[in-house]
Short mmCIF file of C-alpha atoms and ligand atoms in Angstrom, two decimals:
data_model
loop_
_atom_site.label_atom_id
_atom_site.label_comp_id
_atom_site.label_asym_id
_atom_site.label_seq_id
_atom_site.Cartn_x
_atom_site.Cartn_y
_atom_site.Cartn_z
CA MET A 1 -75.16 34.78 111.18
CA PHE A 2 -74.88 31.35 109.63
CA PRO A 3 -72.41 28.94 111.18
CA PRO A 4 -69.39 28.25 108.94
CA LEU A 5 -69.81 25.16 106.74
CA THR A 6 -68.17 22.16 108.33
CA ARG A 7 -66.60 19.42 106.23
CA ALA A 8 -69.55 17.14 106.83
CA MET A 9 -71.99 19.81 105.62
CA ALA A 10 -70.08 20.70 102.43
CA LYS A 11 -71.34 19.13 99.27
CA GLN A 12 -68.77 17.49 97.06
CA LEU A 13 -68.16 18.60 93.45
CA TYR A 14 -66.15 16.59 90.91
CA ILE A 15 -65.30 18.48 87.71
CA GLU A 16 -63.51 17.13 84.68
CA THR A 17 -62.21 19.55 82.10
CA VAL A 18 -61.12 18.86 78.51
CA GLY A 19 -60.34 21.26 75.64
CA CYS A 20 -58.44 24.51 75.53
CA GLN A 21 -57.42 27.09 78.13
CA MET A 22 -60.78 28.81 77.73
CA ASN A 23 -62.36 25.72 79.28
CA MET A 24 -59.81 25.64 82.10
CA LEU A 25 -60.72 29.21 82.92
CA ASP A 26 -64.46 28.46 82.67
CA SER A 27 -64.09 25.58 85.12
CA GLU A 28 -62.28 27.90 87.54
CA LEU A 29 -65.19 30.30 87.40
CA VAL A 30 -67.82 27.64 87.76
CA VAL A 31 -66.03 26.17 90.78
CA ALA A 32 -65.77 29.66 92.34
CA SER A 33 -69.54 30.13 91.98
CA LEU A 34 -70.36 26.69 93.38
CA ARG A 35 -68.07 27.17 96.37
CA LYS A 36 -70.35 30.00 97.33
CA GLN A 37 -73.13 27.48 97.36
CA GLY A 38 -71.29 25.22 99.81
CA TYR A 39 -69.51 22.86 97.38
CA GLU A 40 -65.91 21.67 97.84
CA VAL A 41 -63.89 20.14 95.01
CA VAL A 42 -62.94 16.47 95.23
CA ASP A 43 -60.79 14.39 92.91
CA SER A 44 -62.97 11.37 92.50
CA PRO A 45 -66.51 11.16 91.01
CA LYS A 46 -67.39 8.20 93.24
CA ARG A 47 -68.90 9.92 96.25
CA ALA A 48 -69.40 13.37 94.68
CA ASP A 49 -72.80 15.03 95.07
CA ALA A 50 -72.35 16.75 91.69
CA ILE A 51 -70.29 15.64 88.67
CA LEU A 52 -69.66 18.18 85.91
CA PHE A 53 -67.99 17.57 82.54
CA ASN A 54 -66.68 20.69 80.92
CA THR A 55 -66.51 19.55 77.32
CA CYS A 56 -64.83 20.24 73.96
CA SER A 57 -66.16 19.69 70.44
CA VAL A 58 -63.13 20.63 68.39
CA ARG A 59 -62.44 17.01 67.36
CA GLN A 60 -64.62 13.85 67.40
CA HIS A 61 -62.24 12.18 69.82
CA ALA A 62 -62.83 14.81 72.54
CA GLU A 63 -66.57 14.17 72.31
CA ASP A 64 -66.21 10.36 72.29
CA LYS A 65 -64.29 10.53 75.55
CA ILE A 66 -67.06 12.42 77.29
CA TYR A 67 -69.85 10.16 75.96
CA SER A 68 -67.98 7.12 77.21
CA ALA A 69 -67.34 8.72 80.61
CA LEU A 70 -71.10 9.43 80.73
CA GLY A 71 -71.74 5.79 79.80
CA ARG A 72 -69.79 4.71 82.84
CA LEU A 73 -72.14 6.79 85.07
CA LYS A 74 -75.20 4.92 83.92
CA HIS A 75 -75.78 3.32 87.31
CA ALA A 76 -74.28 6.07 89.40
CA LYS A 77 -77.57 7.21 90.74
CA LYS A 78 -78.57 3.77 92.00
CA TYR A 79 -76.79 4.33 95.33
CA ASN A 80 -77.15 8.11 95.37
CA PRO A 81 -80.38 9.17 93.62
CA GLY A 82 -79.67 12.80 94.50
CA LYS A 83 -76.38 12.86 92.57
CA ILE A 84 -76.35 15.59 89.96
CA ILE A 85 -74.69 15.00 86.59
CA GLY A 86 -74.01 17.92 84.29
CA VAL A 87 -72.53 18.40 80.85
CA ILE A 88 -71.34 21.94 80.34
CA GLY A 89 -69.25 23.82 77.73
CA CYS A 90 -68.84 23.50 73.98
CA MET A 91 -70.40 20.03 73.46
CA ALA A 92 -73.42 21.12 75.54
CA GLN A 93 -73.93 24.00 73.11
CA LYS A 94 -73.45 21.74 70.07
CA ASP A 95 -75.43 18.65 71.01
CA GLN A 96 -78.04 20.21 73.37
CA ARG A 97 -81.00 17.77 73.86
CA LEU A 98 -79.09 15.00 72.11
CA ILE A 99 -77.09 14.63 75.37
CA PHE A 100 -80.32 13.83 77.27
CA ASP A 101 -81.27 11.36 74.51
CA ARG A 102 -77.91 9.54 74.74
CA ALA A 103 -77.61 9.73 78.56
CA PRO A 104 -81.11 10.24 80.09
CA TYR A 105 -79.66 10.37 83.61
CA VAL A 106 -77.94 13.70 82.84
CA ASP A 107 -79.56 16.51 84.80
CA LEU A 108 -77.94 19.56 83.40
CA VAL A 109 -76.83 20.70 79.92
CA VAL A 110 -75.30 24.17 79.92
CA GLY A 111 -73.53 25.93 77.02
CA PRO A 112 -70.37 28.04 77.46
CA GLY A 113 -72.43 31.25 77.23
CA GLN A 114 -74.70 30.26 80.11
CA LEU A 115 -72.30 29.07 82.75
CA HIS A 116 -73.29 31.89 85.18
CA GLN A 117 -76.67 30.09 85.53
CA ILE A 118 -75.23 26.84 86.91
CA PRO A 119 -75.69 27.50 90.63
CA GLU A 120 -79.37 28.29 90.08
CA LEU A 121 -79.89 25.41 87.68
CA ILE A 122 -78.46 23.00 90.21
CA GLN A 123 -80.83 24.37 92.84
CA ARG A 124 -83.72 23.77 90.44
CA VAL A 125 -82.65 20.15 89.92
CA GLU A 126 -82.39 19.70 93.71
CA ALA A 127 -85.81 21.16 94.10
CA GLY A 128 -87.19 18.45 91.83
CA GLY A 129 -87.41 20.66 88.72
CA GLY A 130 -86.17 17.91 86.38
CA GLN A 131 -83.69 18.21 83.51
CA GLN A 132 -82.33 21.68 82.85
CA LEU A 133 -81.08 22.86 79.45
CA GLU A 134 -79.59 26.33 79.02
CA VAL A 135 -77.76 27.17 75.78
CA SER A 136 -77.13 30.31 73.73
CA LEU A 137 -78.74 31.16 70.38
CA ASP A 138 -77.41 29.51 67.23
CA ARG A 139 -75.30 31.87 65.09
CA LYS A 140 -78.32 32.28 62.81
CA GLY A 141 -80.88 32.28 65.65
CA GLY A 142 -81.39 36.07 65.79
CA SER A 143 -79.81 39.44 64.95
CA ARG A 144 -76.02 39.89 65.52
CA SER A 145 -76.67 41.72 68.80
CA GLN A 146 -79.26 39.19 70.03
CA VAL A 147 -76.83 36.36 69.42
CA GLU A 148 -74.04 38.38 71.05
CA GLN A 149 -76.13 39.00 74.12
CA SER A 150 -76.99 35.34 74.46
CA PHE A 151 -73.26 34.57 75.01
CA GLU A 152 -72.43 36.02 78.41
CA SER A 153 -68.85 36.94 79.10
CA TYR A 154 -68.45 35.44 82.51
CA ASP A 155 -65.43 36.54 84.47
CA PRO A 156 -66.09 38.15 87.87
CA LEU A 157 -65.37 35.26 90.23
CA ARG A 158 -61.95 33.70 90.55
CA ASP A 159 -60.78 30.67 92.45
CA PRO A 160 -57.07 30.38 93.27
CA GLN A 161 -57.22 26.63 93.86
CA MET A 162 -58.43 25.99 90.33
CA ARG A 163 -55.64 27.87 88.62
CA PRO A 164 -52.71 26.11 86.87
CA THR A 165 -50.73 27.27 89.92
CA PRO A 166 -51.51 29.86 92.61
CA PHE A 167 -49.23 32.36 90.90
CA GLN A 168 -50.39 31.86 87.24
CA ALA A 169 -53.81 32.83 85.93
CA PHE A 170 -55.75 33.09 82.71
CA VAL A 171 -57.51 36.34 81.86
CA ARG A 172 -60.09 36.33 79.09
CA ILE A 173 -59.88 39.40 76.90
CA MET A 174 -62.36 38.30 74.28
CA ILE A 175 -64.98 35.61 73.69
CA GLY A 176 -66.16 33.90 70.52
CA CYS A 177 -64.69 33.89 67.03
CA ASP A 178 -65.76 35.42 63.67
CA LYS A 179 -63.13 33.81 61.46
CA PHE A 180 -65.16 30.74 60.44
CA CYS A 181 -62.30 28.56 59.21
CA THR A 182 -64.20 25.88 57.26
CA TYR A 183 -63.09 22.95 59.48
CA CYS A 184 -63.80 24.61 62.84
CA ILE A 185 -66.72 24.26 65.24
CA VAL A 186 -65.56 27.03 67.60
CA PRO A 187 -67.47 29.97 66.06
CA SER A 188 -70.77 28.11 66.37
CA VAL A 189 -70.28 26.85 69.94
CA ARG A 190 -68.55 29.96 71.34
CA GLY A 191 -70.58 32.57 69.49
CA PRO A 192 -69.67 35.95 67.93
CA GLU A 193 -66.35 37.57 68.63
CA GLN A 194 -66.67 40.15 71.41
CA SER A 195 -63.83 42.00 73.14
CA ARG A 196 -64.10 42.79 76.83
CA PRO A 197 -63.75 46.41 78.02
CA PRO A 198 -60.10 47.24 78.93
CA ALA A 199 -61.23 48.56 82.36
CA HIS A 200 -62.63 45.14 83.30
CA ILE A 201 -59.47 43.35 82.09
CA LEU A 202 -57.18 45.71 83.98
CA ALA A 203 -59.26 45.49 87.17
CA GLU A 204 -59.14 41.72 87.00
CA ALA A 205 -55.40 41.69 86.43
CA ARG A 206 -54.84 44.02 89.36
CA GLN A 207 -56.93 41.78 91.57
CA LEU A 208 -54.95 38.76 90.48
CA ALA A 209 -51.68 40.58 91.18
CA ASP A 210 -52.97 41.46 94.67
CA GLU A 211 -53.70 37.74 95.20
CA GLY A 212 -50.10 36.90 94.46
CA CYS A 213 -50.25 36.10 90.71
CA ARG A 214 -46.95 36.60 88.94
CA GLU A 215 -47.93 35.51 85.46
CA ILE A 216 -51.10 36.18 83.50
CA THR A 217 -52.00 34.64 80.17
CA LEU A 218 -54.49 36.63 78.13
CA LEU A 219 -56.97 34.41 76.31
CA GLY A 220 -58.84 34.77 73.03
CA GLN A 221 -59.41 32.45 70.06
CA THR A 222 -57.81 35.18 67.97
CA VAL A 223 -56.34 37.15 70.84
CA ASN A 224 -54.43 39.60 68.58
CA SER A 225 -57.70 40.60 66.84
CA TYR A 226 -58.69 42.29 70.16
CA LYS A 227 -60.41 45.58 69.47
CA TYR A 228 -62.47 47.74 71.80
CA ALA A 229 -63.78 51.19 70.90
CA ASP A 230 -64.95 53.57 73.59
CA GLY A 231 -65.26 57.38 73.79
CA GLY A 232 -63.39 58.02 70.55
CA ARG A 233 -60.51 55.75 71.49
CA THR A 234 -59.85 52.27 70.05
CA TRP A 235 -57.87 49.79 72.07
CA ARG A 236 -55.86 47.04 70.43
CA LEU A 237 -53.86 44.26 72.11
CA ALA A 238 -50.70 46.38 72.07
CA ASP A 239 -52.48 49.13 74.11
CA LEU A 240 -53.72 46.56 76.62
CA LEU A 241 -50.26 45.07 77.02
CA ALA A 242 -48.77 48.52 77.72
CA GLU A 243 -51.34 49.14 80.54
CA LEU A 244 -50.97 45.61 81.99
CA HIS A 245 -47.21 46.11 82.05
CA GLU A 246 -47.62 48.83 84.65
CA ILE A 247 -49.22 46.57 87.23
CA ASP A 248 -46.88 45.88 90.18
CA GLY A 249 -46.47 42.24 91.04
CA ILE A 250 -47.11 40.90 87.56
CA ALA A 251 -43.78 39.64 86.18
CA ARG A 252 -44.86 37.94 82.99
CA ILE A 253 -47.64 38.47 80.50
CA LYS A 254 -48.44 35.91 77.79
CA PHE A 255 -51.25 35.83 75.23
CA VAL A 256 -52.78 33.04 73.10
CA THR A 257 -53.88 32.30 70.35
CA ASN A 258 -52.73 34.59 67.58
CA TYR A 259 -54.21 34.82 64.13
CA PRO A 260 -51.46 35.20 61.48
CA LYS A 261 -53.14 37.99 59.58
CA ASP A 262 -53.55 40.20 62.67
CA MET A 263 -49.93 40.11 63.75
CA THR A 264 -49.29 43.87 63.40
CA ASP A 265 -45.92 45.61 63.62
CA GLU A 266 -47.42 47.61 66.49
CA LEU A 267 -47.99 44.43 68.41
CA LEU A 268 -44.53 43.02 67.65
CA THR A 269 -42.97 46.31 68.82
CA ALA A 270 -44.91 46.06 72.05
CA VAL A 271 -43.60 42.48 72.57
CA ARG A 272 -40.07 43.75 71.93
CA ASP A 273 -40.27 46.82 74.17
CA LEU A 274 -42.29 45.58 77.15
CA ASP A 275 -39.98 43.49 79.34
CA LYS A 276 -42.80 41.63 81.08
CA VAL A 277 -44.40 40.46 77.82
CA SER A 278 -43.04 36.98 77.05
CA PRO A 279 -41.15 36.74 73.78
CA TYR A 280 -43.35 33.77 72.90
CA LEU A 281 -45.93 33.74 70.07
CA HIS A 282 -48.34 30.95 69.28
CA VAL A 283 -49.39 31.66 65.71
CA PRO A 284 -50.97 28.59 64.11
CA ALA A 285 -50.24 28.13 60.38
CA GLN A 286 -52.54 25.06 59.93
CA SER A 287 -50.99 24.10 56.53
CA GLY A 288 -48.10 24.88 54.20
CA SER A 289 -50.16 24.48 51.03
CA ASN A 290 -51.98 27.43 49.51
CA ARG A 291 -54.62 25.13 48.06
CA MET A 292 -55.38 23.78 51.56
CA LEU A 293 -55.21 27.27 53.19
CA ALA A 294 -57.81 28.47 50.68
CA ARG A 295 -60.04 25.42 51.36
CA MET A 296 -59.67 26.03 55.03
CA LYS A 297 -60.55 29.72 54.45
CA ARG A 298 -57.69 30.86 56.61
CA GLY A 299 -57.42 34.18 54.84
CA TYR A 300 -53.67 34.12 54.09
CA THR A 301 -51.17 32.41 51.74
CA VAL A 302 -48.02 30.55 52.75
CA GLU A 303 -46.05 33.46 51.39
CA GLU A 304 -47.93 35.85 53.70
CA TYR A 305 -47.40 33.53 56.64
CA ARG A 306 -43.67 33.45 55.88
CA ASP A 307 -43.55 37.29 55.60
CA MET A 308 -45.31 37.55 58.97
CA LEU A 309 -42.72 35.19 60.48
CA ALA A 310 -39.86 37.18 58.95
CA ARG A 311 -41.27 40.30 60.61
CA VAL A 312 -41.41 38.48 63.96
CA ARG A 313 -37.76 37.36 63.57
CA ALA A 314 -36.64 40.86 62.55
CA THR A 315 -38.45 42.66 65.37
CA VAL A 316 -38.11 40.18 68.25
CA PRO A 317 -35.15 37.92 67.30
CA GLU A 318 -35.19 36.06 70.64
CA ALA A 319 -38.90 35.14 70.40
CA THR A 320 -40.02 31.51 70.19
CA VAL A 321 -42.84 30.79 67.82
CA THR A 322 -45.20 27.81 67.99
CA SER A 323 -47.85 26.56 65.64
CA ASP A 324 -50.79 24.22 65.07
CA PHE A 325 -51.20 22.06 61.96
CA ILE A 326 -54.08 20.02 60.61
CA VAL A 327 -52.96 17.05 58.47
CA GLY A 328 -55.28 15.10 56.13
CA PHE A 329 -57.70 17.94 55.49
CA CYS A 330 -60.19 17.33 52.65
CA GLY A 331 -58.34 16.74 49.37
CA GLU A 332 -54.82 16.99 50.87
CA THR A 333 -52.42 15.32 48.42
CA GLU A 334 -48.91 14.10 49.24
CA ASP A 335 -47.63 17.19 47.49
CA ASP A 336 -49.76 19.47 49.70
CA PHE A 337 -48.51 17.63 52.73
CA GLN A 338 -44.87 17.98 51.66
CA GLN A 339 -45.38 21.70 51.40
CA THR A 340 -46.42 21.67 55.06
CA VAL A 341 -43.26 19.68 55.93
CA GLU A 342 -41.31 22.33 54.01
CA LEU A 343 -42.94 25.13 56.00
CA VAL A 344 -42.15 23.36 59.29
CA ARG A 345 -38.55 22.81 58.25
CA ALA A 346 -38.12 26.49 57.24
CA SER A 347 -39.98 28.07 60.20
CA ARG A 348 -38.17 26.49 63.11
CA PHE A 349 -41.07 26.57 65.51
CA LYS A 350 -40.33 25.84 69.16
CA ASN A 351 -42.98 23.18 68.93
CA SER A 352 -46.08 22.42 66.93
CA PHE A 353 -49.39 20.82 67.84
CA ILE A 354 -50.39 18.49 65.02
CA PHE A 355 -53.91 17.20 64.55
CA LYS A 356 -55.53 14.81 62.13
CA TYR A 357 -58.50 16.43 60.44
CA SER A 358 -61.70 15.46 62.21
CA GLU A 359 -64.95 16.27 60.38
CA ARG A 360 -67.30 18.35 62.54
CA PRO A 361 -71.00 18.29 61.70
CA GLY A 362 -72.34 21.76 60.98
CA THR A 363 -69.06 23.21 59.66
CA LYS A 364 -68.60 24.57 56.15
CA SER A 365 -66.06 21.90 55.10
CA VAL A 366 -68.68 19.17 55.59
CA GLN A 367 -70.90 20.84 53.01
CA LEU A 368 -68.10 21.69 50.70
CA TYR A 369 -65.70 18.76 50.52
CA PRO A 370 -65.61 15.00 51.25
CA ASP A 371 -63.40 13.90 54.15
CA ASP A 372 -61.37 11.82 51.67
CA VAL A 373 -57.92 11.26 53.22
CA PRO A 374 -57.84 7.74 54.70
CA GLU A 375 -57.25 7.43 58.46
CA ASP A 376 -53.96 5.57 58.04
CA VAL A 377 -52.61 8.29 55.70
CA LYS A 378 -53.66 10.95 58.23
CA LYS A 379 -51.80 9.00 60.92
CA ARG A 380 -48.68 8.60 58.84
CA ARG A 381 -48.56 12.28 57.98
CA ASN A 382 -49.16 13.20 61.62
CA ASN A 383 -46.21 11.07 62.71
CA GLU A 384 -43.97 12.26 59.90
CA LEU A 385 -44.60 15.95 60.62
CA LEU A 386 -44.17 15.39 64.32
CA ALA A 387 -40.78 13.77 63.70
CA VAL A 388 -39.60 16.67 61.57
CA GLN A 389 -40.79 19.15 64.23
CA ASN A 390 -39.22 17.19 67.12
CA ALA A 391 -35.83 17.04 65.42
CA ILE A 392 -35.95 20.80 64.97
CA SER A 393 -37.04 21.33 68.62
CA GLU A 394 -34.15 19.23 69.83
CA GLU A 395 -31.62 21.00 67.60
CA ASP A 396 -32.77 24.45 68.59
CA ASN A 397 -32.54 23.60 72.30
CA GLN A 398 -28.83 22.58 72.03
CA PRO A 399 -27.40 26.10 71.97
CA LEU A 400 -28.99 26.69 75.39
CA ILE A 401 -26.71 24.12 76.98
CA GLY A 402 -24.16 25.99 79.12
CA ARG A 403 -26.36 29.07 79.39
CA THR A 404 -28.24 30.42 82.38
CA VAL A 405 -31.95 31.10 81.92
CA GLU A 406 -34.55 32.58 84.24
CA VAL A 407 -37.52 30.34 84.98
CA LEU A 408 -40.77 30.84 86.85
CA VAL A 409 -40.89 27.80 89.11
CA GLU A 410 -44.27 26.13 88.63
CA GLY A 411 -44.08 23.24 91.10
CA PRO A 412 -42.87 19.65 91.47
CA SER A 413 -41.87 17.98 88.17
CA LYS A 414 -44.16 15.18 86.98
CA ASN A 415 -41.80 12.56 88.45
CA ALA A 416 -41.54 14.35 91.78
CA ALA A 417 -45.32 14.85 91.96
CA ARG A 418 -45.86 11.13 91.37
CA ASP A 419 -43.71 10.01 94.30
CA ASP A 420 -43.93 13.06 96.49
CA ASP A 421 -42.94 12.09 100.07
CA GLY A 422 -43.44 15.62 101.39
CA SER A 423 -39.72 16.40 101.77
CA ASP A 424 -38.48 19.88 101.02
CA ALA A 425 -35.81 18.85 98.45
CA LEU A 426 -37.39 17.75 95.22
CA GLN A 427 -37.23 17.97 91.45
CA LEU A 428 -39.00 21.17 90.19
CA VAL A 429 -40.34 22.30 86.87
CA GLY A 430 -40.32 25.85 85.57
CA ARG A 431 -40.74 27.82 82.37
CA THR A 432 -38.47 30.33 80.69
CA HIS A 433 -39.83 33.64 79.45
CA CYS A 434 -39.90 31.96 75.96
CA ASP A 435 -42.08 29.16 77.32
CA ARG A 436 -39.37 26.47 77.33
CA ILE A 437 -39.76 23.88 80.06
CA ALA A 438 -36.85 23.28 82.47
CA VAL A 439 -36.45 20.67 85.25
CA PHE A 440 -33.96 20.97 88.08
CA ASP A 441 -33.40 19.85 91.69
CA GLY A 442 -34.55 22.49 94.12
CA ASN A 443 -36.43 23.18 97.30
CA ARG A 444 -40.19 23.41 97.80
CA ARG A 445 -39.89 27.02 99.00
CA GLN A 446 -38.68 28.06 95.51
CA ILE A 447 -42.08 27.28 93.96
CA GLY A 448 -43.51 30.53 92.59
CA GLN A 449 -40.15 32.28 92.43
CA LEU A 450 -38.27 33.57 89.38
CA LEU A 451 -35.00 31.64 89.54
CA ASP A 452 -31.78 31.47 87.49
CA VAL A 453 -30.93 27.96 86.36
CA ALA A 454 -27.92 26.74 84.37
CA VAL A 455 -28.75 24.37 81.52
CA TYR A 456 -26.53 21.26 81.27
CA ASP A 457 -28.59 19.13 78.83
CA ALA A 458 -31.62 19.35 76.58
CA ASN A 459 -33.88 17.19 74.45
CA ALA A 460 -36.72 18.28 72.15
CA PHE A 461 -39.11 19.05 75.02
CA THR A 462 -37.12 19.73 78.14
CA LEU A 463 -34.08 21.66 79.42
CA PHE A 464 -32.24 19.90 82.20
CA ALA A 465 -30.72 22.40 84.58
CA SER A 466 -29.31 23.18 88.02
CA VAL A 467 -30.07 26.13 90.26
CA VAL A 468 -27.41 28.80 90.03
CA THR A 469 -26.09 29.33 93.55
CA ALA A 470 -26.63 32.94 94.68
CA HIS A 471 -23.61 35.10 94.03
CA VAL A 472 -21.39 35.26 97.12
CA GLY A 473 -19.92 38.74 97.48
CA PRO A 474 -16.80 39.75 99.47
CA GLU A 475 -18.94 41.12 102.32
CA VAL A 476 -19.79 37.55 103.25
CA PHE A 477 -16.16 36.91 104.00
CA GLN A 478 -15.95 39.96 106.25
CA LEU A 479 -18.52 38.51 108.58
N1 SAH B 1 -58.42 29.74 67.81
C1 SAH B 1 -57.26 29.03 67.70
C2 SAH B 1 -57.38 27.54 67.96
C3 SAH B 1 -58.67 26.87 67.82
S1 SAH B 1 -58.78 25.14 68.08
C4 SAH B 1 -56.72 29.30 66.29
O1 SAH B 1 -57.36 29.81 65.45
O2 SAH B 1 -55.58 29.01 66.11
C5 SAH B 1 -57.14 24.56 68.28
C6 SAH B 1 -56.59 23.82 67.13
O3 SAH B 1 -57.35 22.68 66.81
C7 SAH B 1 -56.61 24.63 65.79
O4 SAH B 1 -55.54 25.51 65.68
C8 SAH B 1 -56.54 23.53 64.74
O5 SAH B 1 -55.25 23.20 64.45
C9 SAH B 1 -57.23 22.32 65.48
N2 SAH B 1 -58.55 22.05 64.93
C10 SAH B 1 -59.62 22.83 64.86
N3 SAH B 1 -60.62 22.19 64.22
C11 SAH B 1 -60.16 20.97 63.91
C12 SAH B 1 -60.77 19.84 63.23
N4 SAH B 1 -61.98 19.86 62.76
N5 SAH B 1 -60.02 18.73 63.07
C13 SAH B 1 -58.71 18.70 63.54
N6 SAH B 1 -58.13 19.73 64.16
C14 SAH B 1 -58.84 20.88 64.34
FE1 SF4 B 2 -61.49 28.09 64.73
FE2 SF4 B 2 -60.35 29.56 62.84
FE3 SF4 B 2 -61.68 30.70 64.87
FE4 SF4 B 2 -59.37 29.53 65.35
S1 SF4 B 2 -59.66 31.31 63.98
S2 SF4 B 2 -61.22 29.35 66.52
S3 SF4 B 2 -59.38 27.81 63.94
S4 SF4 B 2 -62.56 29.44 63.26
FE1 F3S B 3 -62.71 22.88 72.43
FE2 F3S B 3 -64.45 24.73 72.92
FE3 F3S B 3 -61.89 25.22 73.30
S1 F3S B 3 -64.56 23.37 71.26
S2 F3S B 3 -60.90 23.93 71.81
S3 F3S B 3 -63.11 23.78 74.40
S4 F3S B 3 -63.37 26.64 72.58
#
């Protein structure tokens, strides 16, 4: 028997994660595997024995941030030559050796399809093996099945401390993307679209429920394209939701991100009929101009997007819908942009994420069109669209004032977390089934509970509420 690791023996790991929920989940899995190797997670890179950056390549800005963080570590090994510095995730897959060229003190470059190798790669570095590079095949680096196999779906180990909260967890149902929108780097860094077997997903969800998870969020770049064929039966997302709904302990099921063209009536009916499935749909439109949508190769027209939205509203009237938009895509005129404004006005999204187009080397749009919208125009369009969206978000939150909503209490609000003095009474934050954020005064023991709160005010982003006191029945008076 080995003695248990004491604090002094444990090695310290600092991990910084940027990008989407896929990356948050990947970091959880990497941490789980490194804990087995004696690492504990710390929140400062200063004294850490290993520093990992889990990176994103979706926009230039995300990459710049990582390269400047790496720049700050230039002298980090002077005082601790054994310190291990690793770059993992999407930028590792995209830039590969270039990372060693730009930051020669990096020990480890590991793509998102090779994360399972990290514990072994770290051991190799520790044993003096030098720089380690593990990435998957390029999309054109072999046959479809060879490329597929080079992207490992990596989901067996979980780590409760790395989750958004102990009672909320992500569950990957597919990896990769085959849509190839012309602006997007994801299909090349995350590999071909592959759905996980339903049995694996269900087993993982059951395990999470046993560990006390109340909410699971299913992840996929185009989560509603989920398709798994086995033994003459084909599973779609609606089938998965029906099975997940049966798991005791799970109270809420969410799924992101949806591809507009794959929003089937069958799926919408499942959202309507299964109580645990949140009436909340993230279905990015990207643009309101058919000319832009065609250039983006999104595969639908604005009219088709609007029809899809009309089906959502007809089948699940209480559902909130959210979207992403790219402004300033190649050749976007003021008229194209105004069509996007028009779509936002008409669609009444709960909120929208708005991005300025960022040219990504290696994507189709770089070959096809010049990035010709000036930065200041992109910025102005971004602000204008955001203002239109925020006004709608605020307006649509007003009817909730005076109503009671059920929230899953996630933890201390941002303010309370900042000046937390450890007392039981504090401001809490929770989310409604529709993914609206509510803050209210409560008690620490309510964290993780489903709680009724009465809304007394609202702005574009937040509902302000108070906990509804438990109903006091006549039997109390008989005591
Ligand atoms: N798979 C998801 C999201 C992928 S990335 C989907 O298809 O909706 C998240 C968002 O980043 C996208 O929805 C898009 O709005 C934005 N995005 C992707 N590539 C971009 C680029 N090159 N420049 C700016 N924004 C981009
Ligand atoms: Fe990128 Fe399009 Fe795939 Fe989304 S669907 S990840 S935007 S290529
Ligand atoms: Fe970024 Fe990779 Fe996600 S590029 S958005 S972290 S899939």
